Coordinates of C-alpha atoms and ligand atoms in Angstrom, one line a residue:
Chain A
M1369 CA 84.7 123.4 73.5
T1370 CA 86.2 120.6 75.6
H1371 CA 89.8 119.7 75.7
A1372 CA 91.7 116.4 75.9
L1373 CA 94.2 115.7 78.7
V1374 CA 96.5 113.2 77.1
L1375 CA 98.2 110.6 79.3
G1376 CA 100.4 107.5 78.7
D1377 CA 100.4 103.8 79.2
N1378 CA 99.5 102.0 82.5
I1379 CA 97.9 105.0 84.1
N1380 CA 96.9 103.3 87.4
T1381 CA 94.3 104.3 89.9
D1382 CA 96.8 105.5 92.4
L1383 CA 97.9 108.1 89.9
L1384 CA 94.3 109.0 89.0
H1385 CA 93.3 109.1 92.7
P1386 CA 95.9 108.4 95.4
P1387 CA 94.7 106.3 98.3
R1388 CA 95.2 109.1 100.8
F1389 CA 92.2 110.8 99.3
F1390 CA 90.0 107.8 99.9
A1391 CA 86.5 109.0 101.0
A1392 CA 82.9 108.1 100.6
D1393 CA 81.9 111.8 100.5
P1394 CA 82.1 113.0 96.9
E1395 CA 83.4 116.4 97.8
A1396 CA 86.2 115.0 99.8
A1397 CA 87.0 112.3 97.2
A1398 CA 87.0 115.0 94.5
Q1399 CA 90.1 116.6 96.1
G1400 CA 92.2 113.6 95.0
F1401 CA 91.3 113.8 91.3
L1402 CA 94.5 113.2 89.2
A1403 CA 96.4 114.1 92.4
G1404 CA 99.1 111.4 91.6
L1405 CA 100.0 113.0 88.3
P1406 CA 102.4 115.9 88.0
P1407 CA 100.4 119.0 89.2
E1408 CA 101.2 121.0 86.0
L1409 CA 99.6 118.2 84.0
A1410 CA 96.6 117.7 86.3
R1411 CA 95.9 121.5 86.3
Q1412 CA 95.1 121.4 82.6
F1413 CA 91.9 119.5 83.1
S1414 CA 88.7 121.6 83.3
P1415 CA 85.2 120.2 83.9
G1416 CA 83.7 118.6 80.8
D1417 CA 87.1 117.7 79.4
I1418 CA 88.0 114.2 78.3
L1419 CA 90.9 111.9 79.3
V1420 CA 92.9 110.1 76.7
G1421 CA 95.2 107.3 77.7
G1422 CA 97.3 104.4 76.4
R1423 CA 97.4 100.8 77.3
N1424 CA 95.8 99.3 80.4
F1425 CA 94.2 102.5 81.5
G1426 CA 92.9 102.4 85.1
C1427 CA 94.9 99.4 86.3
G1428 CA 95.0 98.9 90.0
S1429 CA 92.3 99.4 92.7
S1430 CA 88.6 98.6 92.5
R1431 CA 87.8 101.4 94.9
E1432 CA 85.2 103.6 93.4
A1433 CA 86.3 106.7 95.3
Y1434 CA 88.0 107.6 92.0
I1435 CA 84.6 107.3 90.2
R1436 CA 83.2 109.9 92.7
A1437 CA 86.2 112.1 91.8
F1438 CA 85.6 111.6 88.1
R1439 CA 82.0 112.5 88.5
A1440 CA 82.7 115.6 90.6
A1441 CA 85.4 116.7 88.1
G1442 CA 83.0 116.3 85.2
V1443 CA 84.9 113.8 83.1
A1444 CA 82.9 113.7 79.9
C1445 CA 84.5 110.6 78.5
V1446 CA 87.7 108.4 78.6
I1447 CA 89.3 107.1 75.5
A1448 CA 92.2 104.7 75.8
H1449 CA 94.2 102.1 73.8
S1450 CA 92.8 99.6 76.3
F1451 CA 91.3 99.5 79.8
S1452 CA 91.9 97.5 82.9
R1453 CA 88.8 95.4 83.5
I1454 CA 87.5 96.6 86.8
F1455 CA 88.1 100.3 86.0
Y1456 CA 86.2 99.7 82.7
R1457 CA 83.3 98.1 84.4
N1458 CA 83.2 100.8 87.1
I1459 CA 83.3 103.7 84.7
I1460 CA 80.6 102.3 82.5
N1461 CA 78.5 101.4 85.6
A1462 CA 78.8 105.0 86.5
G1463 CA 77.4 106.0 83.1
I1464 CA 80.6 107.7 82.0
P1465 CA 81.4 106.7 78.3
A1466 CA 84.6 104.8 77.7
A1467 CA 85.8 104.1 74.2
C1468 CA 88.9 102.6 72.7
H1469 CA 91.3 103.9 70.1
P1470 CA 94.6 102.2 69.5
T1471 CA 96.8 105.3 68.7
L1472 CA 94.8 108.4 69.7
Y1473 CA 97.0 109.0 72.8
Q1474 CA 100.1 109.0 70.5
Q1475 CA 98.6 111.3 67.9
L1476 CA 96.6 113.9 69.8
P1477 CA 98.5 117.0 70.9
Q1478 CA 98.2 117.8 74.7
G1479 CA 95.2 120.0 75.3
A1480 CA 93.7 119.6 71.8
A1481 CA 90.2 121.0 71.5
V1482 CA 87.8 118.2 70.7
Q1483 CA 84.1 117.3 70.6
F1484 CA 83.0 113.9 71.7
D1485 CA 79.8 112.5 70.0
R1486 CA 78.4 109.8 72.2
T1487 CA 75.8 108.6 69.7
A1488 CA 78.2 108.3 66.8
W1489 CA 81.1 107.3 69.0
T1490 CA 83.4 109.8 67.2
L1491 CA 85.8 112.5 68.3
Q1492 CA 86.1 115.7 66.3
R1493 CA 89.2 117.8 66.4
Q1494 CA 88.3 121.5 66.3
E1495 CA 91.6 122.7 64.8
T1496 CA 91.6 120.3 61.8
G1497 CA 88.0 119.3 61.6
Q1498 CA 89.1 115.7 61.5
V1499 CA 86.5 113.2 62.7
I1500 CA 88.1 110.2 64.4
A1501 CA 86.1 107.0 64.7
L1502 CA 86.2 105.3 68.1
E1503 CA 85.6 101.8 69.1
A1504 CA 82.4 101.7 71.1
P1505 CA 81.8 99.3 74.0
E1506 CA 79.9 96.1 73.1
A1507 CA 76.1 96.2 72.9
H1508 CA 75.5 95.0 76.5
L1509 CA 77.7 97.8 77.9
R1510 CA 76.2 100.4 75.6
G1511 CA 72.9 99.4 77.1
I1512 CA 74.2 100.2 80.5
L1513 CA 75.5 103.6 79.3
D1514 CA 72.3 104.5 77.6
A1515 CA 70.4 103.7 80.7
G1516 CA 72.6 106.1 82.6
G1517 CA 74.5 103.5 84.6
L1518 CA 74.2 100.0 86.0
L1519 CA 71.6 100.7 88.7
A1520 CA 69.2 102.3 86.2
Y1521 CA 69.9 99.6 83.7
L1522 CA 68.9 96.9 86.2
G1523 CA 65.8 98.8 87.2
L1524 CA 67.2 99.3 90.7
E1525 CA 67.2 103.0 90.0
T1526 CA 64.6 105.0 88.1
S1527 CA 66.2 108.4 87.9
H1528 CA 69.4 109.0 86.0
A1529 CA 70.7 111.2 88.8
L1530 CA 73.1 108.7 90.4
R1531 CA 74.8 110.0 93.4
C1532 CA 77.4 107.3 94.2
Chain B
M806 CA 81.7 69.4 72.9
A807 CA 83.3 69.2 76.3
A808 CA 84.6 72.3 78.0
S809 CA 88.2 72.9 77.2
T810 CA 89.1 75.0 80.3
R811 CA 88.3 74.6 83.9
L812 CA 86.4 77.9 84.0
E813 CA 84.2 76.9 81.1
A814 CA 83.5 73.6 82.9
L815 CA 82.7 75.4 86.1
L816 CA 80.3 77.9 84.4
T817 CA 78.8 75.2 82.2
Q818 CA 77.9 73.2 85.3
R819 CA 76.6 76.3 87.1
L820 CA 74.4 77.5 84.2
G821 CA 73.3 74.0 83.1
R822 CA 74.2 74.7 79.5
S823 CA 77.4 74.7 77.4
V824 CA 79.4 77.9 78.1
R825 CA 82.3 79.1 76.0
A826 CA 85.0 81.7 76.4
G827 CA 84.0 85.0 74.9
E828 CA 80.3 84.9 75.6
V829 CA 78.7 87.2 78.1
V830 CA 76.8 85.3 80.8
E831 CA 74.8 86.3 83.8
A832 CA 75.6 83.9 86.7
P833 CA 74.5 83.4 90.2
V834 CA 77.2 83.8 92.8
D835 CA 77.9 81.8 96.0
L836 CA 79.5 84.5 98.1
V837 CA 79.7 88.3 97.9
M838 CA 82.5 89.9 99.9
A839 CA 82.9 93.6 100.6
H840 CA 85.3 95.3 103.0
D841 CA 85.2 98.5 105.1
A842 CA 86.7 100.6 102.3
T843 CA 84.5 99.4 99.5
L844 CA 81.2 98.7 101.2
A845 CA 81.3 102.2 102.6
L846 CA 81.1 103.5 99.0
L847 CA 77.8 101.8 98.2
I848 CA 75.8 102.1 101.5
A849 CA 74.2 105.5 100.7
D850 CA 72.9 104.3 97.3
F851 CA 71.8 100.9 98.6
E852 CA 69.7 102.6 101.4
R853 CA 68.4 105.4 99.1
L854 CA 67.1 102.8 96.7
G855 CA 65.5 100.9 99.5
L856 CA 67.2 97.6 98.5
S857 CA 67.5 94.5 100.6
V858 CA 70.2 91.8 100.6
W859 CA 69.3 88.8 98.4
D860 CA 70.7 86.2 100.8
R861 CA 72.1 87.4 104.2
E862 CA 74.0 84.1 104.7
R863 CA 76.1 84.6 101.6
V864 CA 77.6 88.0 102.4
V865 CA 81.0 88.4 104.0
V866 CA 81.9 91.9 105.3
T867 CA 85.3 92.5 106.7
C868 CA 86.8 95.4 108.7
D869 CA 90.4 95.1 107.6
H870 CA 91.4 98.3 105.8
F871 CA 91.0 100.8 108.6
T872 CA 91.9 98.4 111.4
P873 CA 91.7 99.9 113.9
P874 CA 91.1 103.3 112.3
A875 CA 93.8 105.9 112.8
R876 CA 91.7 108.8 111.5
I877 CA 88.3 110.1 112.5
D878 CA 86.9 110.1 108.9
W879 CA 87.9 106.5 108.4
A880 CA 86.5 105.6 111.8
N881 CA 83.2 107.2 110.6
L882 CA 83.3 105.1 107.4
Q883 CA 83.9 101.9 109.3
K884 CA 81.1 102.8 111.7
S885 CA 78.7 103.1 108.7
V886 CA 79.8 99.7 107.6
I887 CA 79.2 98.1 111.0
A888 CA 75.8 99.8 111.1
F889 CA 74.9 98.5 107.7
T890 CA 75.5 94.9 108.7
A891 CA 73.4 95.5 111.8
R892 CA 70.5 97.1 109.8
H893 CA 70.5 94.2 107.3
S894 CA 71.2 91.5 110.0
L895 CA 74.2 90.2 108.2
P896 CA 75.8 87.4 110.2
G897 CA 79.0 87.6 108.1
L898 CA 80.6 90.6 109.7
R899 CA 84.3 89.9 110.4
M900 CA 85.7 92.5 112.7
Y901 CA 89.4 92.9 112.8
E902 CA 89.9 89.2 112.0
G903 CA 92.2 89.7 109.1
I904 CA 92.4 90.6 105.4
C905 CA 89.3 89.9 103.4
H906 CA 90.8 87.5 100.9
Q907 CA 92.6 85.5 103.5
L908 CA 89.3 85.2 105.4
L909 CA 87.7 83.8 102.3
L910 CA 90.5 81.3 101.8
E911 CA 89.8 80.1 105.4
D912 CA 86.1 80.0 104.9
P913 CA 84.6 76.5 104.4
R914 CA 82.1 77.8 102.0
V915 CA 84.9 78.5 99.5
T916 CA 85.4 75.3 97.5
P917 CA 86.8 74.3 94.1
Q918 CA 83.2 74.7 92.8
S919 CA 82.6 78.2 94.1
L920 CA 81.9 81.4 92.3
V921 CA 83.0 84.3 94.5
V922 CA 82.9 88.0 93.9
G923 CA 84.5 90.6 96.0
A924 CA 84.5 94.3 96.1
D925 CA 88.3 94.3 95.8
S926 CA 90.6 93.6 92.9
H927 CA 92.7 90.9 94.7
T928 CA 89.7 88.6 95.2
T929 CA 91.4 86.4 92.6
L930 CA 93.4 85.0 95.5
V931 CA 90.5 82.8 96.3
G932 CA 91.1 80.8 93.1
A933 CA 94.0 79.1 94.9
V934 CA 91.4 76.4 96.0
G935 CA 90.3 76.0 92.4
G936 CA 87.1 78.0 91.9
F937 CA 86.2 81.2 90.1
A938 CA 86.8 84.3 92.0
T939 CA 87.1 87.9 90.8
G940 CA 87.0 91.5 91.9
L941 CA 84.3 94.0 91.1
G942 CA 83.7 97.7 91.9
A943 CA 81.3 99.0 94.5
T944 CA 78.4 99.5 92.0
D945 CA 78.6 96.0 90.6
I946 CA 78.8 94.7 94.2
L947 CA 75.8 96.8 95.2
A948 CA 73.8 95.2 92.4
C949 CA 75.1 91.7 93.4
L950 CA 74.1 92.2 97.0
A951 CA 70.6 93.0 95.8
R952 CA 70.3 90.3 93.1
G953 CA 72.8 87.5 93.9
R954 CA 74.0 87.5 90.3
T955 CA 76.2 89.4 88.0
W956 CA 77.4 89.4 84.4
F957 CA 80.8 88.2 83.1
R958 CA 82.4 87.9 79.8
V959 CA 83.7 84.3 80.1
P960 CA 87.5 84.7 80.0
E961 CA 89.8 82.8 77.8
S962 CA 92.2 80.7 80.0
I963 CA 96.0 80.6 79.8
P964 CA 97.2 77.2 81.1
I965 CA 100.4 77.5 83.1
I966 CA 102.3 74.3 83.9
L967 CA 104.8 74.4 86.7
T968 CA 107.5 71.8 86.9
G969 CA 110.9 71.2 88.6
T970 CA 112.3 71.7 92.0
R971 CA 112.5 75.0 93.9
K972 CA 115.5 76.4 95.6
P973 CA 114.8 76.4 99.4
W974 CA 114.5 80.3 99.4
V975 CA 112.3 80.5 96.3
M976 CA 108.7 81.1 97.3
G977 CA 105.3 81.4 95.6
R978 CA 105.8 85.1 95.4
D979 CA 108.9 84.6 93.2
L980 CA 106.8 82.6 90.9
A981 CA 104.2 85.3 90.8
L982 CA 107.0 87.8 89.9
T983 CA 108.1 85.3 87.2
L984 CA 104.6 85.5 85.7
L985 CA 104.6 89.3 86.0
A986 CA 107.9 89.4 84.1
H987 CA 106.4 87.3 81.4
F988 CA 103.0 89.0 81.1
G989 CA 103.8 92.6 82.1
E990 CA 101.1 94.8 83.5
E991 CA 98.5 93.8 80.9
G992 CA 99.7 90.7 79.2
A993 CA 96.9 88.6 80.7
S994 CA 94.1 91.2 80.4
Y995 CA 90.6 89.9 80.7
Q996 CA 91.9 86.3 80.7
A997 CA 92.1 83.7 83.4
L998 CA 95.3 81.9 84.6
E999 CA 94.8 78.2 85.1
L1000 CA 97.8 76.8 86.9
V1001 CA 98.8 73.1 87.1
D1002 CA 101.3 72.3 89.8
H1003 CA 103.6 69.5 88.7
T1004 CA 106.6 70.7 90.8
E1005 CA 108.6 68.2 92.7
D1006 CA 107.7 69.4 96.2
T1007 CA 104.3 70.9 95.2
L1008 CA 103.4 74.4 96.2
S1009 CA 101.6 75.0 99.5
M1010 CA 98.2 76.6 99.5
D1011 CA 99.9 79.7 101.0
S1012 CA 102.2 79.9 97.9
R1013 CA 99.3 79.3 95.6
A1014 CA 97.3 82.1 97.2
A1015 CA 100.3 84.5 96.8
I1016 CA 100.4 83.7 93.1
C1017 CA 96.6 83.9 92.5
C1018 CA 96.6 87.2 94.4
M1019 CA 98.9 88.9 92.0
A1020 CA 96.9 88.0 88.9
P1021 CA 95.2 91.4 88.6
E1022 CA 98.6 93.0 88.3
M1023 CA 98.9 91.1 85.0
G1024 CA 95.4 92.3 84.0
A1025 CA 93.9 88.9 84.6
K1026 CA 90.2 88.5 85.6
A1027 CA 90.9 85.3 87.6
A1028 CA 93.5 82.8 88.5
L1029 CA 93.1 79.3 89.8
F1030 CA 95.0 76.2 90.6
I1031 CA 93.7 73.0 89.2
P1032 CA 92.5 71.1 92.3
D1033 CA 94.9 68.3 93.3
A1034 CA 96.2 66.5 96.3
V1035 CA 97.4 69.7 97.9
T1036 CA 93.9 71.1 97.5
S1037 CA 92.3 68.0 99.1
A1038 CA 94.7 68.1 102.0
F1039 CA 94.1 71.8 102.6
L1040 CA 90.3 71.4 102.5
A1041 CA 90.4 68.3 104.7
E1042 CA 92.4 70.2 107.3
R1043 CA 90.4 73.4 107.0
D1044 CA 86.9 71.8 107.0
H1045 CA 87.5 68.7 109.0
A1046 CA 85.7 66.8 106.3
D1047 CA 86.4 64.9 103.1
P1048 CA 86.6 67.5 100.4
L1049 CA 84.6 67.3 97.1
I1050 CA 87.2 67.6 94.4
P1051 CA 86.0 67.7 90.8
D1052 CA 86.9 64.7 88.7
S1053 CA 89.2 64.9 85.7
P1054 CA 91.0 67.9 87.0
L1055 CA 93.2 68.2 83.9
Y1056 CA 91.7 69.8 80.8
P1057 CA 93.3 69.3 77.4
Y1058 CA 93.5 73.1 76.9
T1059 CA 92.8 72.9 73.2
N1060 CA 92.4 76.6 72.8
G1061 CA 96.1 77.4 72.7
E1062 CA 99.6 76.8 73.9
S1063 CA 100.3 76.4 77.6
L1064 CA 103.1 78.3 79.3
Q1065 CA 105.6 76.0 80.9
I1066 CA 107.7 77.2 83.8
D1067 CA 110.6 75.1 85.1
V1068 CA 111.0 76.4 88.7
D1069 CA 114.6 75.1 88.7
T1070 CA 115.4 78.2 86.7
V1071 CA 113.7 80.6 89.0
D1072 CA 115.7 82.5 91.6
S1073 CA 114.5 85.4 93.8
L1074 CA 113.1 88.3 91.9
I1075 CA 112.2 91.8 92.8
A1076 CA 109.8 94.4 91.3
Q1077 CA 111.4 97.8 91.2
P1078 CA 109.6 101.1 91.5
H1079 CA 106.9 102.0 90.3
S1080 CA 105.4 98.9 88.6
P1081 CA 104.8 95.4 89.9
A1082 CA 105.9 94.2 86.5
N1083 CA 109.3 96.0 86.5
I1084 CA 111.1 92.8 87.4
V1085 CA 114.8 92.1 87.8
P1086 CA 116.7 89.4 89.7
V1087 CA 117.2 90.5 93.3
R1088 CA 120.9 90.4 92.7
Q1089 CA 120.6 93.3 90.2
A1090 CA 118.9 95.5 92.8
A1091 CA 121.2 94.4 95.7
G1092 CA 122.7 97.2 97.8
V1093 CA 119.8 99.6 97.6
R1094 CA 119.5 101.2 101.0
L1095 CA 116.2 100.7 102.8
D1096 CA 114.2 102.7 105.3
Q1097 CA 111.5 100.2 105.8
V1098 CA 110.8 96.5 105.3
Y1099 CA 107.2 95.4 105.4
L1100 CA 105.9 91.8 105.6
G1101 CA 102.2 91.4 105.1
S1102 CA 99.2 92.0 102.8
C1103 CA 97.2 89.4 101.0
A1104 CA 100.2 88.6 98.9
G1105 CA 102.3 87.8 102.0
G1106 CA 101.8 87.6 105.7
R1107 CA 100.5 84.0 105.7
L1108 CA 101.8 81.3 108.0
E1109 CA 104.4 80.1 105.4
D1110 CA 105.7 83.7 105.2
L1111 CA 106.0 84.2 108.9
A1112 CA 107.7 80.8 109.1
M1113 CA 110.2 81.9 106.5
A1114 CA 110.8 85.3 108.2
A1115 CA 111.3 83.6 111.6
A1116 CA 113.7 81.0 110.1
I1117 CA 115.9 83.8 108.6
L1118 CA 115.7 86.3 111.5
R1119 CA 115.8 83.9 114.5
G1120 CA 118.7 84.8 116.8
R1121 CA 119.6 87.8 114.7
R1122 CA 118.7 91.5 114.7
V1123 CA 117.2 93.7 112.0
A1124 CA 119.5 96.6 110.8
R1125 CA 119.7 99.6 113.1
G1126 CA 117.3 102.4 112.3
L1127 CA 115.3 100.2 109.9
K1128 CA 111.5 100.3 110.2
A1129 CA 110.7 96.5 110.2
I1130 CA 107.1 95.6 110.3
A1131 CA 105.2 92.3 110.1
V1132 CA 101.4 92.1 109.8
P1133 CA 99.9 88.6 109.9
S1134 CA 97.2 88.2 107.3
S1135 CA 94.6 86.9 109.7
V1136 CA 94.0 86.2 113.4
T1137 CA 94.0 82.5 112.6
V1138 CA 97.5 82.9 111.0
M1139 CA 98.7 85.0 114.0
R1140 CA 97.5 82.4 116.5
A1141 CA 99.4 79.6 114.6
A1142 CA 102.4 81.8 114.3
M1143 CA 102.4 82.5 118.0
A1144 CA 102.0 78.8 118.8
R1145 CA 105.0 78.0 116.7
G1146 CA 107.2 80.7 118.1
Y1147 CA 107.4 82.8 114.9
V1148 CA 106.0 85.9 116.6
Q1149 CA 108.5 85.6 119.4
A1150 CA 111.4 85.1 117.0
L1151 CA 110.3 88.2 115.0
L1152 CA 109.9 90.3 118.1
D1153 CA 113.3 89.2 119.4
A1154 CA 114.8 90.3 116.1
G1155 CA 113.4 93.8 116.4
V1156 CA 110.4 93.4 114.1
C1157 CA 107.2 95.4 115.0
I1158 CA 104.2 93.1 114.9
S1159 CA 101.0 94.9 113.9
N1160 CA 97.5 93.4 114.2
P1161 CA 96.1 91.3 111.4
S1162 CA 94.8 93.8 108.7
C1163 CA 95.8 95.4 105.4
G1164 CA 98.1 97.6 107.3
A1165 CA 100.2 99.9 105.1
C1166 CA 99.5 97.9 101.9
G1167 CA 96.6 100.0 100.8
G1168 CA 98.3 103.2 101.8
I1169 CA 95.5 104.1 104.2
D1170 CA 96.6 102.5 107.4
K1171 CA 99.5 102.3 109.8
G1172 CA 103.0 101.9 108.3
V1173 CA 102.8 104.4 105.5
L1174 CA 106.1 105.9 104.2
A1175 CA 107.8 109.2 104.7
H1176 CA 109.1 111.6 102.0
G1177 CA 112.0 110.0 100.2
D1178 CA 111.6 106.6 101.9
V1179 CA 112.7 103.5 100.1
A1180 CA 110.8 100.4 101.2
L1181 CA 110.9 96.7 100.4
T1182 CA 107.6 94.9 100.9
T1183 CA 105.6 91.8 100.2
T1184 CA 102.6 93.9 99.3
T1185 CA 100.7 93.7 96.1
R1186 CA 101.5 97.0 94.4
N1187 CA 104.3 99.5 94.2
F1188 CA 102.6 102.2 92.2
Q1189 CA 103.9 105.6 92.8
G1190 CA 102.2 107.1 95.8
R1191 CA 100.5 103.9 96.9
L1192 CA 102.3 103.5 100.2
G1193 CA 103.3 107.1 100.8
P1194 CA 104.1 110.4 99.1
P1195 CA 105.0 110.4 95.4
D1196 CA 108.8 110.8 96.2
S1197 CA 108.8 107.5 98.2
A1198 CA 109.7 104.3 96.4
V1199 CA 108.6 100.7 96.9
Y1200 CA 110.3 97.4 95.8
L1201 CA 108.3 94.2 96.0
A1202 CA 109.7 90.8 96.7
S1203 CA 109.2 87.5 98.6
T1204 CA 109.2 87.2 102.4
A1205 CA 112.6 85.5 102.1
T1206 CA 114.1 88.5 100.3
C1207 CA 112.5 90.9 102.6
A1208 CA 113.7 89.1 105.7
A1209 CA 117.3 88.8 104.4
S1210 CA 117.2 92.5 103.5
A1211 CA 115.9 93.5 107.0
L1212 CA 119.1 92.0 108.4
T1213 CA 121.4 94.2 106.4
G1214 CA 119.2 97.3 105.8
Y1215 CA 120.0 96.9 102.1
I1216 CA 118.3 94.9 99.4
T1217 CA 119.9 91.5 99.8
P1218 CA 119.4 88.2 97.9
P1219 CA 118.2 85.6 100.5
D1220 CA 120.9 83.1 99.5
M1221 CA 123.5 85.5 100.8
V1222 CA 122.3 85.0 104.3
W1223 CA 121.1 81.5 103.8
E1224 CA 122.5 78.7 106.1
E1225 CA 121.8 75.0 106.5
A1226 CA 119.9 75.7 109.7
I1227 CA 117.4 77.8 107.8
T1228 CA 116.7 75.1 105.3
R1229 CA 116.2 72.7 108.2
E1230 CA 113.8 75.0 110.0
V1231 CA 111.8 75.7 106.8
D1232 CA 111.7 72.0 106.0
H1233 CA 110.6 71.2 109.5
D1234 CA 107.8 73.8 109.4
A1235 CA 106.7 72.5 106.0
R1236 CA 106.4 69.0 107.5
L1237 CA 104.3 70.5 110.3
G1238 CA 102.1 71.9 107.7
A1239 CA 103.1 75.4 108.4
G1240 CA 102.2 76.6 104.9
R1241 CA 99.7 73.7 104.7
Ligands
LIG1050 S1 96.2 93.6 101.8 FE1 96.5 95.2 100.4 S2 96.0 94.4 98.4 FE2 95.2 93.0 99.9 S3 93.1 93.6 100.3 FE3 94.3 94.7 101.8 S4 94.9 96.7 100.8 FE4 94.1 95.3 99.2

């Protein structure tokens, strides 16, 4: 079972991945995953978990070092009230699902056990059985996600195993 | 039906069909920019996929973020970027010449008709000359390098009309902070700011660049100034040729209300830690003790900024023990600042001049903060941990506010140190075209 790490509004890229961890090497970049957040909060994330945030999630830098860190950390999906535009493009280009929900970040208890369904675009809470409908990205972006990322979508890449 | 915003008009012309806000379009781009920190992220994939660059003449690669590199791993990254430009015979490599967006602003290929994408969020700065410029991540840029085109959702535009007369110490940066106070960190999300300059003295291109640069902090996809006489004069001087300015520069903006800003009512503002939209009048933050004052970045550090700093600091000394740093935004800017004596004035005042680059702005080069440091800067962002450890704090303000505060070592409204002589020097420089 995966868990949700619940964050607030305006979670910027310097909190998600501080600039001092900038690196092209995925292993080095992975060191900075959530390193700008309070350590006791960041420690609750395990591979395969999802991130839930509020307004303007991912505002700030365009540098995809954080995408490497997200991949290495095994972020299964990000759900937010709204996303900052470059972050939104980047995460979908990387093939990591991003969905919107206006109030999930205010309702969901920290660490709640959840199951994300990427075909139905729903989130199920284990404890209550409640199925929460999410707002999926528009068709064009779902196409990119279904292909496994932008490079595969454009036919620049044939395998789904992106390394970037 | 005619386009109702400048961006619709620009994309309509480019695609040869009527384009409306809200649709998703794929458009060819004129220039692709990537810098040492973002290009480094896509090289391995680009080479693994065996791709080639769609048009070598339309790629600008800057070495500005690690400049020169202070760490071996960053030197290695930069080396890979330089090698990439050699492998693909890219003539557009700009080594240590300045900040990527400033170099685009100085590039004759950037015109009011341009569509420019850059692997950096602050590419919006380039809209100061009137075109469409926006930032993308490394993967989008990788695809763009290979294909010369990318997709956009055509943004709705927010018209912003500026009127009135500025106080002599109020700079473009203060107007950017005014907009940030209005929009907050996401109030302009996915939209474009279209600014019309009807102010009495008109804003210089440097001030316009400072405003367009800060658009992403409001969530905006792009920002542009409707081309006017300032634009023509700037392009004529830059390109030594008669500029091509689009006709009927004013659009009716039928899609909604415009935002009117009377600059008479604007005084110096400051963004408090840890958000660029946490805005108060400088007066309200006055007295906060500073460890560092930093002038530079793509939101400051232009000729107009150095002229202002020199005018305030000339014949004076920065506060004892304060780390005062100025980083010109490009080599061209630095040369002009040297020719006009600004560099000398700043050195005499005790300011450390660093080489044209991003410097401490990105938190990955020289000038980063120590534990507990409080800094006042002209940089773009004051997110927690951007310029130093999480317990450091950054305030953002105009060059005038930063220079005034450097004198006292405390946050200081510029009018408190202002004298007639400063007004005279600033006016004189403006006539020389210091800020163009
Ligand atoms: S000066 Fe700062 S904001 Fe501008 S490109 Fe460099 S790091 Fe980014």
